[in-house]
Amino acid sequence: MSANSPTSLITYAPVINRHGTVVGAHFRVHAHALAVADVASALNALSAVWTAPDCLALIELIGTDASAWIDGWSPRSGTVLITDNTSIASTSGYVALGDEAPKLCVRSDAGGREQAVGYQLVAPDQLAGVAGQVIGDQSWPVYASEVESLVDQVKAVSFGAEFIGGWSAKHKVVARPSNQRLGTIANVLKLMEVVDRDGAFSEIETIFKRDAVLSYKLVSLANSAALGLSVEVTSLQHALSMIGMARLRRWLAVLLANCGDESTPPALLQTAMVRALFLESIGKALDMQSGRDDLFLLGTFSLLDKILGMPLVEILLHVSVSEPIMDALVHRYGAYSGLLQMAEAVENADDKRLRTLCDELAMDGRVANRALIQAIRDSHLLMQA
């Protein structure tokens, strides 16, 4: 089915707290005047893969009438609806949800605050104007939206915003790695090379044992909820045996992305994981079984230059990647180029490019929606490790 079929495409931005930790996501549902029933159906279809309960999920509906509750939508617990119309709180559909009704995040220029429950949405240029009257009222924690620069992020924190949404993390310049961190990066790249040539298990274990930090990271990853193991992993050897050689290269890519230093924004690390999981899911949906590992690597590697503070070309000199990955990352063309562009498009508020890419791949937009929500959920679990 083509993306031209009626469907609401979803894009997102990470939400961080005052300390820079990712605590949720701001989802934009691009409805474009679709019938209310279609919007409700698109959202309800994502219930099975919705974000973890401890992940703040803000929903903004774009291009549809937000004057009343969307009849038929049954949001998961913890969802927050962004609105400029607080009268939603008194509509029969909203009231009928009872304790499960989502909190509201009301724009700073909306009236009727006494009717709403939840959060106050403030744009960066409005922070100074609302600081005195809203910030400090614990019933109205402020969410600073569309924060796209580090300057605006600092300003949002200084004015007391509890939550900050946007892509300011992409503009953070990470210093070139220290010699110690370069050593860890080199060890991960060496491990990837050993796995590529089907090296001995003992050789892999020896490299891990040389780097205590790397070993600790692997054991932590093996114990993460995202891996889904039913037993606690207590040692390096145990972790390697549980992960298995078939999946080790994937987890080495995760370890490589975690080689950033304290100046690397957590949102950047999580974005790389979202891209990796999103592309892997898209590959599965398109029946690209042989390329799913490649697509996971593509997503992870797409932000390595920003995460590690090293030119991407320099990193790729030390690890073997397939030609389609190299073409997409370095030259922006080839078999995977459109998929990488799709992973980037879901990070933009404008859904036109995403819709075009879905059409070019003859892919139903609902597949992209599901892949995105599931990737954000799984990356949230993974980054808790």
mmCIF file of C-alpha atoms in Angstrom, residues 12 22 25 27 46 48-52 55 226 250 269-282 296 299 343 346-347 367-383:
data_model
loop_
_atom_site.group_PDB
_atom_site.id
_atom_site.type_symbol
_atom_site.label_atom_id
_atom_site.label_comp_id
_atom_site.label_asym_id
_atom_site.label_seq_id
_atom_site.Cartn_x
_atom_site.Cartn_y
_atom_site.Cartn_z
ATOM 1 C CA TYR A 12 9.410 13.000 16.805
ATOM 2 C CA VAL A 22 16.363 11.659 27.861
ATOM 3 C CA ALA A 25 9.601 11.898 23.219
ATOM 4 C CA PHE A 27 5.453 12.863 18.827
ATOM 5 C CA LEU A 46 0.371 1.483 17.925
ATOM 6 C CA ALA A 48 1.159 -2.845 21.335
ATOM 7 C CA VAL A 49 4.481 -1.085 20.716
ATOM 8 C CA TRP A 50 3.853 2.092 22.690
ATOM 9 C CA THR A 51 6.592 3.617 24.789
ATOM 10 C CA ALA A 52 7.582 2.316 28.223
ATOM 11 C CA CYS A 55 8.947 7.338 29.139
ATOM 12 C CA ALA A 226 16.197 -4.694 25.554
ATOM 13 C CA ARG A 250 25.379 -5.676 16.468
ATOM 14 C CA LEU A 269 23.411 8.360 21.871
ATOM 15 C CA GLN A 270 19.737 7.492 22.079
ATOM 16 C CA THR A 271 19.039 8.991 18.649
ATOM 17 C CA ALA A 272 21.674 6.710 17.137
ATOM 18 C CA MET A 273 19.976 3.719 18.760
ATOM 19 C CA VAL A 274 16.562 4.855 17.549
ATOM 20 C CA ARG A 275 17.936 5.113 14.008
ATOM 21 C CA ALA A 276 19.519 1.671 14.238
ATOM 22 C CA LEU A 277 16.387 -0.037 15.575
ATOM 23 C CA PHE A 278 14.124 1.903 13.220
ATOM 24 C CA LEU A 279 16.124 0.880 10.139
ATOM 25 C CA GLU A 280 16.345 -2.726 11.295
ATOM 26 C CA SER A 281 12.555 -2.811 11.691
ATOM 27 C CA ILE A 282 12.032 -1.212 8.279
ATOM 28 C CA PHE A 296 21.311 -1.627 12.221
ATOM 29 C CA GLY A 299 21.774 3.682 11.878
ATOM 30 C CA ALA A 343 15.588 7.678 9.506
ATOM 31 C CA VAL A 346 11.278 11.118 11.163
ATOM 32 C CA GLU A 347 13.377 13.592 13.168
ATOM 33 C CA VAL A 367 4.937 0.628 8.796
ATOM 34 C CA ALA A 368 7.139 3.668 9.394
ATOM 35 C CA ASN A 369 4.959 4.748 12.334
ATOM 36 C CA ARG A 370 5.172 1.363 14.011
ATOM 37 C CA ALA A 371 8.926 1.070 13.396
ATOM 38 C CA LEU A 372 9.502 4.500 14.944
ATOM 39 C CA ILE A 373 7.423 3.972 18.085
ATOM 40 C CA GLN A 374 8.922 0.531 18.680
ATOM 41 C CA ALA A 375 12.456 1.853 18.116
ATOM 42 C CA ILE A 376 11.938 4.630 20.665
ATOM 43 C CA ARG A 377 10.543 2.155 23.188
ATOM 44 C CA ASP A 378 13.395 -0.342 22.738
ATOM 45 C CA SER A 379 16.094 2.325 22.687
ATOM 46 C CA HIS A 380 14.728 3.716 25.952
ATOM 47 C CA LEU A 381 15.079 0.263 27.532
ATOM 48 C CA LEU A 382 18.532 -0.197 26.023
ATOM 49 C CA MET A 383 19.854 3.127 27.308
#
